[in-house]
Short mmCIF file of C-alpha atoms in Angstrom, two decimals:
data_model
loop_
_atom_site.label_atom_id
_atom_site.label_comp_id
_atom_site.label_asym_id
_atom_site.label_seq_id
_atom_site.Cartn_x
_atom_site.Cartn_y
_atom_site.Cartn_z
CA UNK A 1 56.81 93.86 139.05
CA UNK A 2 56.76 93.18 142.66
CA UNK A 3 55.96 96.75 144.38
CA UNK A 4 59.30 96.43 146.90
CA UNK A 5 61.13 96.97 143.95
CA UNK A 6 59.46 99.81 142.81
CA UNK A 7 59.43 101.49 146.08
CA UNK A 8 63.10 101.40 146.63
CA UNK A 9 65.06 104.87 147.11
CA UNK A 10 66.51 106.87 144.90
CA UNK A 11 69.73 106.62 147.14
CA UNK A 12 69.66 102.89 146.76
CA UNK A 13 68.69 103.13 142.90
CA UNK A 14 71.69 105.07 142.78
CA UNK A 15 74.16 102.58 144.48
CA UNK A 16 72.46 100.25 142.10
CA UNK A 17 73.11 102.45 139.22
CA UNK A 18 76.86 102.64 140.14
CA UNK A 19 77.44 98.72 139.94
CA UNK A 20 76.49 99.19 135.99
CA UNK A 21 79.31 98.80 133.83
CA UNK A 22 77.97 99.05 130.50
CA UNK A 23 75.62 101.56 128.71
CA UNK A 24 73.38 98.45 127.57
CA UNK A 25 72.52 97.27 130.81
CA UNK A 26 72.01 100.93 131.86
CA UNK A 27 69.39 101.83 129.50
CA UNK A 28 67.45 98.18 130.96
CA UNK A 29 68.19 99.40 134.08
CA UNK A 30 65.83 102.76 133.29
CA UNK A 31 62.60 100.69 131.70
CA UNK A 32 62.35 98.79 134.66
CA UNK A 33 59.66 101.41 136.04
CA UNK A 34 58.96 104.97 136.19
CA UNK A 35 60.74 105.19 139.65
CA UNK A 36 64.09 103.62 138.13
CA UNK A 37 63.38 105.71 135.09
CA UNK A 38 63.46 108.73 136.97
CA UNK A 39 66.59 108.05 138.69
CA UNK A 40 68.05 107.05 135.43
CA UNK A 41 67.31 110.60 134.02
CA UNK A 42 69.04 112.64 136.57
CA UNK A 43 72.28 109.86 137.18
CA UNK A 44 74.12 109.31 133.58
CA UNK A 45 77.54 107.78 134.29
CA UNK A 46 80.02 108.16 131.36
CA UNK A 47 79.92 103.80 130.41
CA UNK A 48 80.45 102.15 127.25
CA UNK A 49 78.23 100.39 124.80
CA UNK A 50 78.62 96.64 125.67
CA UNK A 51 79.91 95.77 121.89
CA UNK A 52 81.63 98.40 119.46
CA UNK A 53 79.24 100.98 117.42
CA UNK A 54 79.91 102.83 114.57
CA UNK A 55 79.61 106.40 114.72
CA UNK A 56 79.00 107.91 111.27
CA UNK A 57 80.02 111.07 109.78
CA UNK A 58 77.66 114.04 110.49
CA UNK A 59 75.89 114.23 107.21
CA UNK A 60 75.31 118.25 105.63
CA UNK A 61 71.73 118.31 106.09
CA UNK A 62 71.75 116.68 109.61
CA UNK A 63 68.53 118.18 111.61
CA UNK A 64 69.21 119.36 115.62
CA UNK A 65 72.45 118.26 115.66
CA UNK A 66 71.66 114.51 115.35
CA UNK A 67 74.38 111.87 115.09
CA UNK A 68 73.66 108.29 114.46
CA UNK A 69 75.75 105.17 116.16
CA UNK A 70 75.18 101.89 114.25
CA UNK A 71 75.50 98.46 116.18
CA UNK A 72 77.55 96.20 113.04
CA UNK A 73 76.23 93.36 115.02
CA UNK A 74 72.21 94.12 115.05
CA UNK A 75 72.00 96.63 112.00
CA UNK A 76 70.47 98.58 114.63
CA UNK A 77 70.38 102.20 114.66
CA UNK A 78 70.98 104.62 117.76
CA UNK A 79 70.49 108.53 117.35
CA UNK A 80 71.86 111.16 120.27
CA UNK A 81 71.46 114.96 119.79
CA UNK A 82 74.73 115.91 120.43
CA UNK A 83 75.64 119.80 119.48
CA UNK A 84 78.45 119.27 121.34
CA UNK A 85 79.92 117.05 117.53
CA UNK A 86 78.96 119.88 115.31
CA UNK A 87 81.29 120.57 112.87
CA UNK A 88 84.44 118.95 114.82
CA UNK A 89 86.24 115.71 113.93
CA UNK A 90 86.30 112.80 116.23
CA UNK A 91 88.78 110.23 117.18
CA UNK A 92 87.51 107.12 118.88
CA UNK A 93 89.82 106.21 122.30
CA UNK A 94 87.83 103.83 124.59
CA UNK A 95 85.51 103.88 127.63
CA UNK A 96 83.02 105.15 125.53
CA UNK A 97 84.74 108.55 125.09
CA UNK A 98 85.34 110.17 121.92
CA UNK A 99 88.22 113.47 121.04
CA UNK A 100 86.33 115.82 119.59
CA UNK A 101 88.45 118.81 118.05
CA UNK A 102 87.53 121.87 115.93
CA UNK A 103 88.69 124.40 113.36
CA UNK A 104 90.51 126.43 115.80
CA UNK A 105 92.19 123.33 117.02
CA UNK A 106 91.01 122.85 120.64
CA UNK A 107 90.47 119.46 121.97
CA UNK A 108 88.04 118.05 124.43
CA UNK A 109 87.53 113.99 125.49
CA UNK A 110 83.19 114.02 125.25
CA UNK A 111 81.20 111.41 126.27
CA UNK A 112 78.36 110.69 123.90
CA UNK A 113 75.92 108.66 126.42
CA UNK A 114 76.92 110.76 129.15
CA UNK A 115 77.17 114.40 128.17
CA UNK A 116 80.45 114.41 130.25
CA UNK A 117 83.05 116.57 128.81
CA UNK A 118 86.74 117.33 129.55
CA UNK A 119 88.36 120.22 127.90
CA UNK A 120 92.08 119.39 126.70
CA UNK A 121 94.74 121.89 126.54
CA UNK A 122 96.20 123.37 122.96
CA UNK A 123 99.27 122.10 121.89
CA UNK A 124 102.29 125.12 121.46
CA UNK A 125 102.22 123.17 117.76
CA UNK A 126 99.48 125.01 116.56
CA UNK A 127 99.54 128.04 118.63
CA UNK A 128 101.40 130.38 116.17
CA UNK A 129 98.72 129.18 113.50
CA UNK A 130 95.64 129.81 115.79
CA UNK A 131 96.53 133.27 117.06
CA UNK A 132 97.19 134.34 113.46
CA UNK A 133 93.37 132.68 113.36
CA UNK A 134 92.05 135.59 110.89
CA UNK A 135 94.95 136.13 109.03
CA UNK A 136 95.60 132.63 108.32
CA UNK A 137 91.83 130.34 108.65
CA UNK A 138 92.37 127.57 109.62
CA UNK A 139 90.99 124.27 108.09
CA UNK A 140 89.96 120.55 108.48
CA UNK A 141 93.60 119.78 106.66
CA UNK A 142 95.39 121.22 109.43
CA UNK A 143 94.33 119.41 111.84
CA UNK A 144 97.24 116.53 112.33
CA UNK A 145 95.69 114.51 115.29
CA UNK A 146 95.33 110.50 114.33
CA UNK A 147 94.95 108.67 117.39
CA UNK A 148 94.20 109.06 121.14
CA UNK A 149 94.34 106.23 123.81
CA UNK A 150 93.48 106.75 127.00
CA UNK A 151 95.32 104.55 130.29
CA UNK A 152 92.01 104.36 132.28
CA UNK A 153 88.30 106.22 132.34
CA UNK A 154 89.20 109.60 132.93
CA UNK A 155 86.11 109.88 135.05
CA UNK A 156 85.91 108.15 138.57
CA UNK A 157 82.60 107.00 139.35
CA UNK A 158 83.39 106.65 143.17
CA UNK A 159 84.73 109.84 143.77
CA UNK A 160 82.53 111.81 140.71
CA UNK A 161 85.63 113.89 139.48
CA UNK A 162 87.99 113.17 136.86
CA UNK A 163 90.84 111.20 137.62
CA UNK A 164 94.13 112.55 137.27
CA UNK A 165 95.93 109.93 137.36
CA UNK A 166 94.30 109.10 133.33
CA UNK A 167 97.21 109.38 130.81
CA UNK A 168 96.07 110.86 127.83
CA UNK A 169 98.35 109.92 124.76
CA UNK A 170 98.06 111.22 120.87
CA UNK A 171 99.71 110.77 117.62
CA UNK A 172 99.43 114.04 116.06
CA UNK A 173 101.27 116.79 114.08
CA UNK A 174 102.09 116.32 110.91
CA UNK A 175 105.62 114.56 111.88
CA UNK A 176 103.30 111.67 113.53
CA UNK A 177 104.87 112.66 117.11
CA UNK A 178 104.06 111.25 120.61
CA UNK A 179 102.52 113.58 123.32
CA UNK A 180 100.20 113.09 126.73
CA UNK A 181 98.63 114.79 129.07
CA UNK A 182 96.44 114.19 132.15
CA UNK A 183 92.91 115.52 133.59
CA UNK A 184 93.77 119.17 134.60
CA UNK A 185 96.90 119.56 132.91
CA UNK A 186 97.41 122.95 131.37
CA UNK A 187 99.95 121.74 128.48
CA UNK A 188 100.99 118.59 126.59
CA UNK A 189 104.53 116.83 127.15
CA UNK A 190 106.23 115.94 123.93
CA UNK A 191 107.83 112.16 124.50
CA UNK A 192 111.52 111.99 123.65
CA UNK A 193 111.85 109.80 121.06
CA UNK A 194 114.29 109.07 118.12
CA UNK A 195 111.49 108.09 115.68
CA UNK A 196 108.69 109.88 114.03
CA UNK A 197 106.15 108.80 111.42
CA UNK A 198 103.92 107.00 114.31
CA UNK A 199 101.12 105.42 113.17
CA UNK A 200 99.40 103.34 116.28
CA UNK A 201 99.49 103.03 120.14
CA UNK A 202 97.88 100.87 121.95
CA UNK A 203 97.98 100.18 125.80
CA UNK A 204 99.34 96.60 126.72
CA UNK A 205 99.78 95.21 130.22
CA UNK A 206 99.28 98.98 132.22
CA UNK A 207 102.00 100.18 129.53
CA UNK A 208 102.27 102.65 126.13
CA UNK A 209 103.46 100.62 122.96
CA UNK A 210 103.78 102.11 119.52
CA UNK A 211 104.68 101.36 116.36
CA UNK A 212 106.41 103.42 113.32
CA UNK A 213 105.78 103.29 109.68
CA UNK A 214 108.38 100.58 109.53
CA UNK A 215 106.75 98.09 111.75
CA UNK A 216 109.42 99.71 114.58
CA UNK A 217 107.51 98.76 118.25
CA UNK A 218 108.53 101.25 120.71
CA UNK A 219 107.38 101.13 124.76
CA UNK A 220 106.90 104.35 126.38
CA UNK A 221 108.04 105.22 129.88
CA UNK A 222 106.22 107.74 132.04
CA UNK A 223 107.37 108.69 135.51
CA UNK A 224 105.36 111.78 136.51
CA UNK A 225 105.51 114.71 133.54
CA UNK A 226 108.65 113.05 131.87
CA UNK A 227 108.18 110.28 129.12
CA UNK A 228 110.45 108.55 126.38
CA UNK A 229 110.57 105.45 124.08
CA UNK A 230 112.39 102.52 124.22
CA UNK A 231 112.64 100.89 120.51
CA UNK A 232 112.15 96.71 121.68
CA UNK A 233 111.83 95.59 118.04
CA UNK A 234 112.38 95.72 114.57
CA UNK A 235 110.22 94.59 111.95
CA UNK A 236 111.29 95.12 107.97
CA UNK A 237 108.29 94.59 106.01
CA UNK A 238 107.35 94.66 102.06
CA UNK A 239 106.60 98.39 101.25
CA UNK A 240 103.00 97.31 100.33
CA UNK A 241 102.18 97.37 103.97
CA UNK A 242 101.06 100.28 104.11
CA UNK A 243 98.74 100.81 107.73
CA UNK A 244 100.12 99.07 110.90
CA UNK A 245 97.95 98.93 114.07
CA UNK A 246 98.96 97.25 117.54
CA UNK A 247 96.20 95.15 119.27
CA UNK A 248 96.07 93.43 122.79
CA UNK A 249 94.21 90.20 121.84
CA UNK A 250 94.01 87.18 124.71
CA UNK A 251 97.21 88.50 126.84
CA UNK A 252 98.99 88.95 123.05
CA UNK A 253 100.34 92.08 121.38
CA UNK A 254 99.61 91.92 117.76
CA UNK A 255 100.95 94.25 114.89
CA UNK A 256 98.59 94.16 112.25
CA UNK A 257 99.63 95.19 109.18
CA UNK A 258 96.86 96.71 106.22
CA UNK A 259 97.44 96.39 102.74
CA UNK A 260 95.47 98.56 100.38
CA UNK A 261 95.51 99.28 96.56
CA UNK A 262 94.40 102.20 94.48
CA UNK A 263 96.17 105.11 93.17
CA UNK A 264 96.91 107.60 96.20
CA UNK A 265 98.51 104.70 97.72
CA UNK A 266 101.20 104.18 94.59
CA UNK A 267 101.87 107.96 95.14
CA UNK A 268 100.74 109.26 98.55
CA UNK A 269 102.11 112.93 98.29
CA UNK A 270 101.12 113.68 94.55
CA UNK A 271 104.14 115.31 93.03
CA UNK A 272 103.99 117.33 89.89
CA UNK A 273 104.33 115.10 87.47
CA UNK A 274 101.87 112.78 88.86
CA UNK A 275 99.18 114.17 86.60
CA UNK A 276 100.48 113.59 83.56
CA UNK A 277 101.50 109.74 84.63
CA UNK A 278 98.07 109.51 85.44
CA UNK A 279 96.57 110.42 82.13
CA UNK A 280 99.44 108.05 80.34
CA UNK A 281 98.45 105.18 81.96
CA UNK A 282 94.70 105.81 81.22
CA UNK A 283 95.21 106.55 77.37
CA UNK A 284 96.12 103.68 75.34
CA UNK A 285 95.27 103.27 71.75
CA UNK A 286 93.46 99.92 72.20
CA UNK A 287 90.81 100.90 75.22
CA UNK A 288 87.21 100.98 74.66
CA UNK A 289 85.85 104.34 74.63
CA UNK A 290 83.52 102.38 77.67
CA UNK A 291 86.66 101.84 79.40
CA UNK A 292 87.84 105.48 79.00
CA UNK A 293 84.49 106.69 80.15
CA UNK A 294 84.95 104.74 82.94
CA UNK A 295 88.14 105.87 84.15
CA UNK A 296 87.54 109.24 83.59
CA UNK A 297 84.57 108.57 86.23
CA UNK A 298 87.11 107.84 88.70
CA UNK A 299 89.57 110.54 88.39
CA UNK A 300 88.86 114.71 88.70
CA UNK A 301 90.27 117.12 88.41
CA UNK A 302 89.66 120.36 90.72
CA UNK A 303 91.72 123.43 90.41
CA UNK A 304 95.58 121.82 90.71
CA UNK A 305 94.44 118.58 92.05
CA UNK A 306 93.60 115.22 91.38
CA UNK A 307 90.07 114.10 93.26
CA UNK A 308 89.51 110.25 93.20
CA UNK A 309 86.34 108.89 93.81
CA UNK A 310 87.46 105.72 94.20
CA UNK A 311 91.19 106.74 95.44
CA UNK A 312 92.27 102.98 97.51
CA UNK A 313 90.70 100.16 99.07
CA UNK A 314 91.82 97.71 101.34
CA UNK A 315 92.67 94.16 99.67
CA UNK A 316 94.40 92.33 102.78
CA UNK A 317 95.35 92.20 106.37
CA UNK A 318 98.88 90.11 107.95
CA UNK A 319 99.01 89.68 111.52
CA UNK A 320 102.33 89.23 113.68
CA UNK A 321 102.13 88.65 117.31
CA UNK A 322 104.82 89.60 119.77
CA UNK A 323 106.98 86.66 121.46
CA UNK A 324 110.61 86.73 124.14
CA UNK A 325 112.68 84.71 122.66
CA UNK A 326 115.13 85.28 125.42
CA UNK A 327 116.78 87.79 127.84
CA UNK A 328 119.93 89.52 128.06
CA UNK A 329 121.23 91.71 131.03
CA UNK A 330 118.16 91.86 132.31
CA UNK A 331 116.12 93.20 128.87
CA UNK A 332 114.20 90.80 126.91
CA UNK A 333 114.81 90.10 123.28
CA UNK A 334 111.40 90.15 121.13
CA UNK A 335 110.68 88.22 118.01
CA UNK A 336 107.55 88.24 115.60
CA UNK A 337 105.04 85.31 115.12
CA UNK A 338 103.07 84.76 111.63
CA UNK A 339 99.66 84.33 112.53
CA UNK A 340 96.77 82.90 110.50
CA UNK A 341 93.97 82.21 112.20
CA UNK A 342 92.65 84.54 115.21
CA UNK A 343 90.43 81.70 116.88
CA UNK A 344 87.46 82.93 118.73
CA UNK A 345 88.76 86.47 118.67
CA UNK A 346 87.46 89.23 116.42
CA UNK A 347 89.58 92.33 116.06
CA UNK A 348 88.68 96.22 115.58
CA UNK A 349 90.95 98.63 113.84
CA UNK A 350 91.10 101.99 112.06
CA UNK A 351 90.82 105.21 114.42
CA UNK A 352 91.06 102.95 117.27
CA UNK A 353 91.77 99.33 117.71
CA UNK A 354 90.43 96.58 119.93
CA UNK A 355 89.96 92.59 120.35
CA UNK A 356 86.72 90.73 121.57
CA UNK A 357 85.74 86.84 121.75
CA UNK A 358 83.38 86.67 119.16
CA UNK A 359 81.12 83.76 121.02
CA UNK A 360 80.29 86.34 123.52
CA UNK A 361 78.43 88.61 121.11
CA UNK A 362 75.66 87.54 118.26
CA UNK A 363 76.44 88.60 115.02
CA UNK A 364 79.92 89.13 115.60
CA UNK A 365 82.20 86.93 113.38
CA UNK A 366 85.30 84.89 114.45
CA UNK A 367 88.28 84.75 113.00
CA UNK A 368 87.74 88.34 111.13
CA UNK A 369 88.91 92.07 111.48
CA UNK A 370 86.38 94.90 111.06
CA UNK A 371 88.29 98.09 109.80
CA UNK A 372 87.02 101.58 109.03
CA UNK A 373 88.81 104.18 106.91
CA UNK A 374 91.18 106.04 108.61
CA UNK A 375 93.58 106.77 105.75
CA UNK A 376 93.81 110.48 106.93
CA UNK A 377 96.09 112.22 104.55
CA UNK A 378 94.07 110.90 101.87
CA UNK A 379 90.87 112.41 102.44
CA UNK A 380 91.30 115.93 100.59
CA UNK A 381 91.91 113.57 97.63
CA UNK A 382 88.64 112.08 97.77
CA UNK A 383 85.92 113.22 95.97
CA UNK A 384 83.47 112.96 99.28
CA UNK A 385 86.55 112.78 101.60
CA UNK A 386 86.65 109.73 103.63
CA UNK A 387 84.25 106.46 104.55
CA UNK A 388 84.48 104.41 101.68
CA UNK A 389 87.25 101.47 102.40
CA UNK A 390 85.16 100.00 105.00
CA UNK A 391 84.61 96.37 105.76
CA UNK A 392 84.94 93.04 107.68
CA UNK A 393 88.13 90.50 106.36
CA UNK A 394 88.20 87.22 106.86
CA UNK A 395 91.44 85.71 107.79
CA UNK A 396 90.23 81.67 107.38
CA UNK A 397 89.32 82.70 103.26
CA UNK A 398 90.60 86.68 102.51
CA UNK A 399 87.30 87.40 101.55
CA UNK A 400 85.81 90.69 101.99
CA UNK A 401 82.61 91.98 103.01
CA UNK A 402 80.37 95.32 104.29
CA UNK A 403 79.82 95.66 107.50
CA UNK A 404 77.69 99.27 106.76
CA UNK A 405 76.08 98.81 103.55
CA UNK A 406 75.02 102.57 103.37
CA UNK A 407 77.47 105.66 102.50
CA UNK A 408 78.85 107.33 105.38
CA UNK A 409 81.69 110.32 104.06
CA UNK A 410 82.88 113.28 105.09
CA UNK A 411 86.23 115.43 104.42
CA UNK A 412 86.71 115.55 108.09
CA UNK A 413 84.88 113.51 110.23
CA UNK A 414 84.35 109.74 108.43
CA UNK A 415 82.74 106.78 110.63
CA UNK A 416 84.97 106.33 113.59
CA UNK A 417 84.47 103.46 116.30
CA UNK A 418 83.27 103.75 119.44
CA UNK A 419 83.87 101.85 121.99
#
């Protein structure tokens, strides 16, 4: 290496350093030469990894706090010390930030690569349950927080403070409610809305969208610390579509819908008499005693519940993109699009959801969605919680394959992307 280059200062390393925009090129950028490498130590800006990772669950046994980030594209493994994840869920958002939150329910946005960290405020939700703290524990179940997306990277890099102007929005409580809040906010702001029962949000074109358990898209309007919803469509669906994410993809909004079978999705809330359904379906007077063996494998029971170890799995995926059909005093009227083939585009759901070209990254598949498991009420009803209904799905065939071929579970914290 020409010794100019190696003799630059750390001021202009530093400008250099800035013009990075991914965590990839970054870590290139420090194994150039010791000089570069030192400025690399000392100056971590919070980026993103240049393709999606997988961040696995935090296994029981896991030495100084290590947590491992798997590239689905190279099979290649990354591992961080991060003591900062111990024992707390995360919820993938984007610009390589995670929501990490704990037992006692408070919330920060943590960057992984960075060591940045931004402490959220605690929701008035949860307040009466966390000062009764040792009267009432609280537990991984009660913590109702399912997604987070986040309006811009809550951390300048020109200035080096966190941006305010970073709209932080959640699904969470156990109605599936709307709330944000910014950088240096002291509270959250509920969102008026008619609906509950949210299950994805997604920014699209510099605006909130969301969608309800019945494939209801809703658009959320900010103006300073008010918000609401505007419902802009309806979509009826068959009750077997059961998981509904919205996805930007090439200028399009997309409501995905995920299908999965097993037998927490026939009864999701486990009523009383769900037990003894269970064993009459199993018993009938012509099974194998093989076969009975074998189901017995996959159902347990532990104190008054029913523990699956095989409780659902995800069998299909039907896309709908987002059209105008046409505009009337001054609002325009929506309607959905069937669509079957995704082109060069690969999409990302489950925690969080995105959409990449495919042709711009090896190993990345066309034409395919890559899902993790993110059936959160279920997990209690798993034998090792969460982590198995993972996979990539094909849209040109409806096959189905592994994207992580190891097992990944946890109660509380499954594999999550990160983005």
């Amino acid at each position: 290496m020409s010794s100019e280059w190696a003799n630059l200062t750390d001021l202009i390393l530093s400008e250099i350093a800035c013009c990075i925009s991914v965590y990839d090129d970054f870590v290139n950028f420090g194994a150039v030469c010791k000089a570069w490498q030192r400025v690399y130590s000392m100056k971590k800006p919070p980026l993103s990894p240049r393709c999606p990772w997988l961040l696995l669950a935090e296994e029981k046994e896991q030495k100084n706090h290590t947590r491992v980030f798997f590239n689905v594209f190279d099979n290649k493994f990354y591992n961080f010390k991060l003591p900062e994840l111990a024992g707390r869920k995360c919820i993938g958002t984007s610009f390589g930030w995670l929501l990490s939150v704990g037992i006692d329910f408070q919330m920060n946005l943590f960057h992984p690569l960075s060591k940045h960290q931004l402490s959220l405020p605690l929701h008035p939700y949860v307040w009466e349950r966390y000062r009764n703290f040792e009267l009432f524990p609280l537990d991984y179940g009660d913590i109702f927080l399912y997604k987070c997306v986040l309006s811009r990277n809550p951390w300048n890099s020109i200035t080096h403070e966190y941006d305010r102007d970073c709209i932080i929005m959640v699904i969470y409580t156990n109605f599936k409610t709307l709330a944000f809040t910014r950088p240096g906010y002291k509270a959250w702001i509920d969102i008026k809305c008619d609906s509950q029962c949210f299950y994805d949000i997604t920014l699209y074109k510099g605006k909130f969208y969301a969608v309800n358990n019945h494939g209801n898209v809703f658009v959320c309007h900010i103006d300073g610390d008010m918000a609401f919803t505007e419902c802009i469509t309806f979509c009826k669906e068959p009750e077997d579509y059961i998981q509904k994410y919205l996805v930007e993809s090439s200028g399009d909004l997309l409501l995905v819908s995920r299908i999965r079978e097993g037998p927490l999705e026939a009864d999701e809330f486990m009523n009383d008499d769900f037990e003894d359904d269970i064993e009459d379906v199993n018993i009938h007077e012509d099974e194998s005693e093989e076969e009975q063996e074998q189901d017995q494998e996959q159902v347990r029971e532990v104190g008054q519940e029913i523990i699956y170890e095989i409780p659902y799995m995800t069998t299909g995926f039907k896309i709908l993109k987002l059209e105008s059909s046409s505009k009337v005093k001054s609002k325009n009227e929506y309607d959905w699009v069937n669509v079957d083939n995704l082109g060069d585009q690969a999409l990302f759901v489950g925690d969080t959801s995105m959409s990449l070209s495919a042709s711009s990254f090896n190993g990345c598949k066309a034409n395919c969605i890559y899902f993790t498991d993110d059936n959160v009420d279920c997990y209690l009803n798993c034998l090792n919680g969460g982590g198995y209904d993972m996979g990539v799905f094909s849209m040109e065939n409806g096959t189905m394959k592994q994207h992580y071929k190891g097992k990944s579970l946890s109660s509380f914290a499954p594999p999550v992307w990160y983005i």
